[in-house]
PDB file of C-alpha atoms in Angstrom:
ATOM      1  CA  UNK A   1     197.489 172.241  29.972  1.00 72.00           C
ATOM      2  CA  UNK A   2     200.576 170.505  28.502  1.00 91.00           C
ATOM      3  CA  UNK A   3     201.152 170.850  24.774  1.00 95.00           C
ATOM      4  CA  UNK A   4     202.162 167.176  24.541  1.00 96.00           C
ATOM      5  CA  UNK A   5     201.397 164.267  26.864  1.00 96.00           C
ATOM      6  CA  UNK A   6     202.349 160.597  26.741  1.00 97.00           C
ATOM      7  CA  UNK A   7     200.441 158.436  29.218  1.00 96.00           C
ATOM      8  CA  UNK A   8     201.561 154.883  30.051  1.00 97.00           C
ATOM      9  CA  UNK A   9     203.059 154.385  26.592  1.00 97.00           C
ATOM     10  CA  UNK A  10     204.530 150.990  25.784  1.00 97.00           C
ATOM     11  CA  UNK A  11     205.926 149.962  22.411  1.00 97.00           C
ATOM     12  CA  UNK A  12     206.601 146.362  21.457  1.00 96.00           C
ATOM     13  CA  UNK A  13     208.201 145.186  18.214  1.00 93.00           C
ATOM     14  CA  UNK A  14     208.095 141.604  16.921  1.00 89.00           C
ATOM     15  CA  UNK A  15     206.181 138.595  18.183  1.00 84.00           C
ATOM     16  CA  UNK A  16     206.701 135.592  20.425  1.00 79.00           C
ATOM     17  CA  UNK A  17     210.405 134.755  20.794  1.00 79.00           C
ATOM     18  CA  UNK A  18     211.357 137.781  18.661  1.00 85.00           C
ATOM     19  CA  UNK A  19     209.387 140.231  20.810  1.00 91.00           C
ATOM     20  CA  UNK A  20     211.287 143.300  22.021  1.00 92.00           C
ATOM     21  CA  UNK A  21     209.775 145.930  24.331  1.00 94.00           C
ATOM     22  CA  UNK A  22     211.395 149.227  23.329  1.00 95.00           C
ATOM     23  CA  UNK A  23     209.341 151.570  25.571  1.00 97.00           C
ATOM     24  CA  UNK A  24     207.988 150.516  28.961  1.00 97.00           C
ATOM     25  CA  UNK A  25     205.133 152.478  30.576  1.00 97.00           C
ATOM     26  CA  UNK A  26     206.486 155.898  29.612  1.00 97.00           C
ATOM     27  CA  UNK A  27     204.816 158.996  31.073  1.00 97.00           C
ATOM     28  CA  UNK A  28     205.900 162.399  29.783  1.00 97.00           C
ATOM     29  CA  UNK A  29     204.669 165.982  29.510  1.00 95.00           C
ATOM     30  CA  UNK A  30     206.023 168.890  27.470  1.00 96.00           C
ATOM     31  CA  UNK A  31     204.803 172.381  28.293  1.00 96.00           C
ATOM     32  CA  UNK A  32     204.585 175.434  26.075  1.00 96.00           C
ATOM     33  CA  UNK A  33     207.501 177.757  26.811  1.00 95.00           C
ATOM     34  CA  UNK A  34     209.852 174.981  27.892  1.00 97.00           C
ATOM     35  CA  UNK A  35     212.685 172.920  26.425  1.00 97.00           C
ATOM     36  CA  UNK A  36     212.511 169.285  27.522  1.00 97.00           C
ATOM     37  CA  UNK A  37     215.652 167.215  27.056  1.00 97.00           C
ATOM     38  CA  UNK A  38     215.530 163.406  26.894  1.00 97.00           C
ATOM     39  CA  UNK A  39     219.006 161.939  27.318  1.00 95.00           C
ATOM     40  CA  UNK A  40     219.997 158.349  26.700  1.00 91.00           C
ATOM     41  CA  UNK A  41     222.510 156.189  24.836  1.00 89.00           C
ATOM     42  CA  UNK A  42     221.967 154.594  21.454  1.00 86.00           C
ATOM     43  CA  UNK A  43     219.361 151.844  21.637  1.00 86.00           C
ATOM     44  CA  UNK A  44     217.679 153.263  24.736  1.00 90.00           C
ATOM     45  CA  UNK A  45     214.376 153.986  22.961  1.00 92.00           C
ATOM     46  CA  UNK A  46     214.870 157.728  22.323  1.00 93.00           C
ATOM     47  CA  UNK A  47     213.996 157.752  18.630  1.00 90.00           C
ATOM     48  CA  UNK A  48     211.010 155.450  19.116  1.00 94.00           C
ATOM     49  CA  UNK A  49     209.755 157.753  21.865  1.00 96.00           C
ATOM     50  CA  UNK A  50     210.058 160.761  19.543  1.00 95.00           C
ATOM     51  CA  UNK A  51     208.292 159.173  16.576  1.00 93.00           C
ATOM     52  CA  UNK A  52     205.439 158.033  18.820  1.00 95.00           C
ATOM     53  CA  UNK A  53     205.220 161.515  20.370  1.00 95.00           C
ATOM     54  CA  UNK A  54     204.856 162.959  16.873  1.00 93.00           C
ATOM     55  CA  UNK A  55     202.290 160.450  15.668  1.00 90.00           C
ATOM     56  CA  UNK A  56     204.583 158.771  13.140  1.00 89.00           C
ATOM     57  CA  UNK A  57     204.347 155.460  14.992  1.00 91.00           C
ATOM     58  CA  UNK A  58     201.508 154.192  17.159  1.00 91.00           C
ATOM     59  CA  UNK A  59     202.109 152.833  20.673  1.00 95.00           C
ATOM     60  CA  UNK A  60     201.283 149.240  21.529  1.00 96.00           C
ATOM     61  CA  UNK A  61     199.593 150.554  24.676  1.00 96.00           C
ATOM     62  CA  UNK A  62     198.971 153.987  26.163  1.00 96.00           C
ATOM     63  CA  UNK A  63     197.913 157.355  24.768  1.00 95.00           C
ATOM     64  CA  UNK A  64     199.496 160.386  23.108  1.00 95.00           C
ATOM     65  CA  UNK A  65     197.732 163.734  23.345  1.00 95.00           C
ATOM     66  CA  UNK A  66     198.617 166.897  21.442  1.00 94.00           C
ATOM     67  CA  UNK A  67     196.884 169.896  23.008  1.00 87.00           C
ATOM     68  CA  UNK A  68     194.185 167.621  24.468  1.00 82.00           C
ATOM     69  CA  UNK A  69     193.580 165.742  21.186  1.00 88.00           C
ATOM     70  CA  UNK A  70     194.269 162.009  21.322  1.00 91.00           C
ATOM     71  CA  UNK A  71     196.445 161.371  18.266  1.00 87.00           C
ATOM     72  CA  UNK A  72     195.382 157.805  17.729  1.00 81.00           C
ATOM     73  CA  UNK A  73     191.666 158.469  17.938  1.00 86.00           C
ATOM     74  CA  UNK A  74     191.993 160.734  14.908  1.00 88.00           C
ATOM     75  CA  UNK A  75     191.577 159.307  11.435  1.00 86.00           C
ATOM     76  CA  UNK A  76     194.594 159.293   9.159  1.00 82.00           C
ATOM     77  CA  UNK A  77     193.726 162.543   7.370  1.00 88.00           C
ATOM     78  CA  UNK A  78     193.088 164.456  10.607  1.00 89.00           C
ATOM     79  CA  UNK A  79     196.291 163.104  12.171  1.00 88.00           C
ATOM     80  CA  UNK A  80     198.315 164.152   9.124  1.00 87.00           C
ATOM     81  CA  UNK A  81     196.800 167.646   9.263  1.00 88.00           C
ATOM     82  CA  UNK A  82     197.601 167.978  12.958  1.00 89.00           C
ATOM     83  CA  UNK A  83     201.231 166.942  12.379  1.00 88.00           C
ATOM     84  CA  UNK A  84     201.573 169.321   9.438  1.00 88.00           C
ATOM     85  CA  UNK A  85     200.185 172.328  11.273  1.00 89.00           C
ATOM     86  CA  UNK A  86     201.317 171.830  14.853  1.00 92.00           C
ATOM     87  CA  UNK A  87     204.447 169.639  14.931  1.00 94.00           C
ATOM     88  CA  UNK A  88     207.879 170.300  13.457  1.00 92.00           C
ATOM     89  CA  UNK A  89     210.396 167.458  13.163  1.00 91.00           C
ATOM     90  CA  UNK A  90     214.173 167.757  13.175  1.00 88.00           C
ATOM     91  CA  UNK A  91     215.322 164.232  12.335  1.00 81.00           C
ATOM     92  CA  UNK A  92     218.766 162.648  12.163  1.00 73.00           C
ATOM     93  CA  UNK A  93     218.223 161.687   8.517  1.00 67.00           C
ATOM     94  CA  UNK A  94     217.750 165.414   7.640  1.00 71.00           C
ATOM     95  CA  UNK A  95     215.226 164.475   4.887  1.00 81.00           C
ATOM     96  CA  UNK A  96     216.332 167.245   2.541  1.00 90.00           C
ATOM     97  CA  UNK A  97     215.331 166.771  -1.106  1.00 92.00           C
ATOM     98  CA  UNK A  98     218.670 166.185  -2.913  1.00 93.00           C
ATOM     99  CA  UNK A  99     217.747 167.886  -6.207  1.00 95.00           C
ATOM    100  CA  UNK A 100     216.447 171.096  -4.559  1.00 96.00           C
ATOM    101  CA  UNK A 101     218.621 173.999  -3.469  1.00 97.00           C
ATOM    102  CA  UNK A 102     218.468 175.184   0.119  1.00 96.00           C
ATOM    103  CA  UNK A 103     216.123 178.000  -0.948  1.00 97.00           C
ATOM    104  CA  UNK A 104     213.860 175.552  -2.772  1.00 96.00           C
ATOM    105  CA  UNK A 105     213.566 173.356   0.336  1.00 96.00           C
ATOM    106  CA  UNK A 106     211.536 176.212   1.863  1.00 96.00           C
ATOM    107  CA  UNK A 107     209.549 176.774  -1.338  1.00 96.00           C
ATOM    108  CA  UNK A 108     208.532 173.117  -1.155  1.00 95.00           C
ATOM    109  CA  UNK A 109     207.253 173.670   2.402  1.00 94.00           C
ATOM    110  CA  UNK A 110     205.131 176.556   1.071  1.00 95.00           C
ATOM    111  CA  UNK A 111     203.521 174.230  -1.455  1.00 94.00           C
ATOM    112  CA  UNK A 112     202.687 171.599   1.146  1.00 91.00           C
ATOM    113  CA  UNK A 113     201.673 174.107   3.842  1.00 93.00           C
ATOM    114  CA  UNK A 114     200.717 177.396   2.164  1.00 93.00           C
ATOM    115  CA  UNK A 115     199.824 179.314   5.331  1.00 92.00           C
ATOM    116  CA  UNK A 116     201.351 179.941   8.750  1.00 93.00           C
ATOM    117  CA  UNK A 117     205.025 179.707   7.766  1.00 95.00           C
ATOM    118  CA  UNK A 118     207.639 182.302   8.685  1.00 95.00           C
ATOM    119  CA  UNK A 119     207.762 185.553   6.746  1.00 96.00           C
ATOM    120  CA  UNK A 120     210.619 186.135   4.299  1.00 95.00           C
ATOM    121  CA  UNK A 121     212.265 188.522   6.765  1.00 96.00           C
ATOM    122  CA  UNK A 122     211.952 186.039   9.635  1.00 95.00           C
ATOM    123  CA  UNK A 123     213.422 183.257   7.472  1.00 96.00           C
ATOM    124  CA  UNK A 124     216.373 185.457   6.520  1.00 96.00           C
ATOM    125  CA  UNK A 125     216.969 186.239  10.201  1.00 94.00           C
ATOM    126  CA  UNK A 126     216.809 182.521  11.062  1.00 93.00           C
ATOM    127  CA  UNK A 127     219.249 181.540   8.315  1.00 95.00           C
ATOM    128  CA  UNK A 128     221.591 184.309   9.408  1.00 94.00           C
ATOM    129  CA  UNK A 129     221.428 183.181  13.036  1.00 90.00           C
ATOM    130  CA  UNK A 130     222.294 179.633  11.986  1.00 91.00           C
ATOM    131  CA  UNK A 131     225.126 180.821   9.742  1.00 92.00           C
ATOM    132  CA  UNK A 132     223.708 179.365   6.522  1.00 95.00           C
ATOM    133  CA  UNK A 133     222.292 182.381   4.648  1.00 97.00           C
ATOM    134  CA  UNK A 134     225.122 182.228   2.126  1.00 97.00           C
ATOM    135  CA  UNK A 135     224.244 178.601   1.298  1.00 96.00           C
ATOM    136  CA  UNK A 136     220.743 179.201  -0.117  1.00 96.00           C
ATOM    137  CA  UNK A 137     221.752 178.448  -3.740  1.00 97.00           C
ATOM    138  CA  UNK A 138     223.621 175.240  -2.910  1.00 96.00           C
ATOM    139  CA  UNK A 139     222.328 171.677  -3.099  1.00 96.00           C
ATOM    140  CA  UNK A 140     222.382 169.261  -0.119  1.00 93.00           C
ATOM    141  CA  UNK A 141     225.182 167.250  -1.723  1.00 93.00           C
ATOM    142  CA  UNK A 142     227.406 170.334  -1.648  1.00 96.00           C
ATOM    143  CA  UNK A 143     226.979 170.872   2.107  1.00 93.00           C
ATOM    144  CA  UNK A 144     228.987 169.511   5.036  1.00 90.00           C
ATOM    145  CA  UNK A 145     227.258 167.401   7.671  1.00 86.00           C
ATOM    146  CA  UNK A 146     226.999 170.337  10.052  1.00 87.00           C
ATOM    147  CA  UNK A 147     225.623 172.639   7.346  1.00 91.00           C
ATOM    148  CA  UNK A 148     223.057 170.024   6.309  1.00 90.00           C
ATOM    149  CA  UNK A 149     221.969 169.660   9.918  1.00 86.00           C
ATOM    150  CA  UNK A 150     221.470 173.415  10.287  1.00 90.00           C
ATOM    151  CA  UNK A 151     219.444 173.573   7.065  1.00 92.00           C
ATOM    152  CA  UNK A 152     217.233 170.750   8.368  1.00 90.00           C
ATOM    153  CA  UNK A 153     216.742 172.678  11.617  1.00 90.00           C
ATOM    154  CA  UNK A 154     215.806 175.829   9.689  1.00 93.00           C
ATOM    155  CA  UNK A 155     213.340 173.958   7.496  1.00 92.00           C
ATOM    156  CA  UNK A 156     211.564 172.490  10.535  1.00 90.00           C
ATOM    157  CA  UNK A 157     211.383 175.898  12.222  1.00 92.00           C
ATOM    158  CA  UNK A 158     210.187 177.592   9.008  1.00 95.00           C
ATOM    159  CA  UNK A 159     206.810 175.867   9.415  1.00 93.00           C
ATOM    160  CA  UNK A 160     206.396 177.816  12.669  1.00 93.00           C
ATOM    161  CA  UNK A 161     205.039 174.774  14.565  1.00 93.00           C
ATOM    162  CA  UNK A 162     203.731 174.936  18.119  1.00 94.00           C
ATOM    163  CA  UNK A 163     205.626 171.758  19.067  1.00 96.00           C
ATOM    164  CA  UNK A 164     209.172 170.977  17.898  1.00 95.00           C
ATOM    165  CA  UNK A 165     210.516 167.424  18.168  1.00 96.00           C
ATOM    166  CA  UNK A 166     214.255 167.112  17.564  1.00 94.00           C
ATOM    167  CA  UNK A 167     216.293 163.908  17.242  1.00 92.00           C
ATOM    168  CA  UNK A 168     220.001 164.547  17.939  1.00 90.00           C
ATOM    169  CA  UNK A 169     219.923 168.077  16.422  1.00 89.00           C
ATOM    170  CA  UNK A 170     223.526 168.854  17.446  1.00 89.00           C
ATOM    171  CA  UNK A 171     225.232 165.542  16.683  1.00 84.00           C
ATOM    172  CA  UNK A 172     227.287 166.953  13.779  1.00 80.00           C
ATOM    173  CA  UNK A 173     227.982 170.366  15.321  1.00 86.00           C
ATOM    174  CA  UNK A 174     231.002 171.791  17.100  1.00 90.00           C
ATOM    175  CA  UNK A 175     230.638 173.401  20.525  1.00 92.00           C
ATOM    176  CA  UNK A 176     230.102 176.936  19.206  1.00 91.00           C
ATOM    177  CA  UNK A 177     227.302 175.788  16.896  1.00 89.00           C
ATOM    178  CA  UNK A 178     225.782 173.779  19.754  1.00 92.00           C
ATOM    179  CA  UNK A 179     225.510 177.018  21.712  1.00 93.00           C
ATOM    180  CA  UNK A 180     223.840 178.738  18.759  1.00 90.00           C
ATOM    181  CA  UNK A 181     221.290 175.941  18.258  1.00 89.00           C
ATOM    182  CA  UNK A 182     220.686 175.476  22.000  1.00 93.00           C
ATOM    183  CA  UNK A 183     220.159 179.205  22.443  1.00 92.00           C
ATOM    184  CA  UNK A 184     217.834 179.312  19.421  1.00 90.00           C
ATOM    185  CA  UNK A 185     215.674 176.491  20.782  1.00 92.00           C
ATOM    186  CA  UNK A 186     215.525 178.127  24.209  1.00 94.00           C
ATOM    187  CA  UNK A 187     214.559 181.481  22.667  1.00 91.00           C
ATOM    188  CA  UNK A 188     211.856 179.849  20.560  1.00 89.00           C
ATOM    189  CA  UNK A 189     210.392 178.247  23.670  1.00 92.00           C
ATOM    190  CA  UNK A 190     210.506 181.360  25.837  1.00 93.00           C
ATOM    191  CA  UNK A 191     209.852 184.179  23.392  1.00 88.00           C
ATOM    192  CA  UNK A 192     207.652 182.422  20.844  1.00 87.00           C
ATOM    193  CA  UNK A 193     205.827 180.052  23.191  1.00 91.00           C
ATOM    194  CA  UNK A 194     206.867 176.738  21.657  1.00 93.00           C
ATOM    195  CA  UNK A 195     207.033 173.352  23.353  1.00 96.00           C
ATOM    196  CA  UNK A 196     210.383 171.830  22.414  1.00 96.00           C
ATOM    197  CA  UNK A 197     211.434 168.222  22.973  1.00 97.00           C
ATOM    198  CA  UNK A 198     215.002 167.147  22.181  1.00 96.00           C
ATOM    199  CA  UNK A 199     216.230 163.565  22.356  1.00 95.00           C
ATOM    200  CA  UNK A 200     220.008 163.334  22.449  1.00 93.00           C
ATOM    201  CA  UNK A 201     223.114 161.908  24.033  1.00 90.00           C
ATOM    202  CA  UNK A 202     224.758 165.365  23.778  1.00 91.00           C
ATOM    203  CA  UNK A 203     225.194 166.599  27.351  1.00 93.00           C
ATOM    204  CA  UNK A 204     226.241 170.022  26.038  1.00 94.00           C
ATOM    205  CA  UNK A 205     222.537 170.830  25.632  1.00 95.00           C
ATOM    206  CA  UNK A 206     221.656 170.441  29.322  1.00 95.00           C
ATOM    207  CA  UNK A 207     222.302 174.107  30.086  1.00 95.00           C
ATOM    208  CA  UNK A 208     219.504 175.088  27.670  1.00 96.00           C
ATOM    209  CA  UNK A 209     216.851 172.726  29.087  1.00 97.00           C
ATOM    210  CA  UNK A 210     214.082 173.475  31.560  1.00 97.00           C
ATOM    211  CA  UNK A 211     213.554 169.781  32.278  1.00 96.00           C
ATOM    212  CA  UNK A 212     215.860 166.845  31.676  1.00 97.00           C
ATOM    213  CA  UNK A 213     214.673 163.252  31.448  1.00 96.00           C
ATOM    214  CA  UNK A 214     216.757 160.105  31.268  1.00 96.00           C
ATOM    215  CA  UNK A 215     215.760 157.089  29.211  1.00 95.00           C
ATOM    216  CA  UNK A 216     217.449 153.730  29.619  1.00 93.00           C
ATOM    217  CA  UNK A 217     216.258 150.362  28.338  1.00 91.00           C
ATOM    218  CA  UNK A 218     212.905 151.900  27.472  1.00 93.00           C
ATOM    219  CA  UNK A 219     212.157 153.363  30.901  1.00 95.00           C
ATOM    220  CA  UNK A 220     211.990 157.122  31.414  1.00 96.00           C
ATOM    221  CA  UNK A 221     212.747 159.023  34.618  1.00 95.00           C
ATOM    222  CA  UNK A 222     213.014 162.729  35.456  1.00 91.00           C
ATOM    223  CA  UNK A 223     216.720 163.429  35.851  1.00 83.00           C
TER     224      UNK A 223
END
């Protein structure tokens, strides 16, 4: 059974003459143990697809299922709990708390989600793999764009989610760091049985994907 399924999902913004259809009858499946790449240019509907897949937005039509549970048949509290415990987000905005050090970003996760996070040893190994262990006492404002992106990736993975949804996770990274992040995502899928979905325009990630989809003008096809 797929970890994540979108069935006939359409998303419309606005009304009447201002109506814009951003997603058009999208069907998608992400399996545990696989990296699924969704490639498309800016404005193609990638970010809307990802936020609907993660239950942040609701579709105008269609269904989203996470491990056989229909997201939008759950009440708000149950949907929030499912997102917290099963879905990790790596977003372009990073969403790091500016007045917390890198170390304290993970402490905050512990307060929100006290159980099921990575062990201290596993977190240290992750930070080392991403090349940011030496940054744990710095604040987000002291980091470069690439460093901030890697901290955001580590924070999402720290929650040890079963499904990881990533929005342009390598946009600020050079080619060597892309290989590190791509290899990390592939290893998480294969060795730790995660379902990983990456939306991007970065073709450097294709070598790490099991399936590649293309999205253009709101329509998705298997590439």
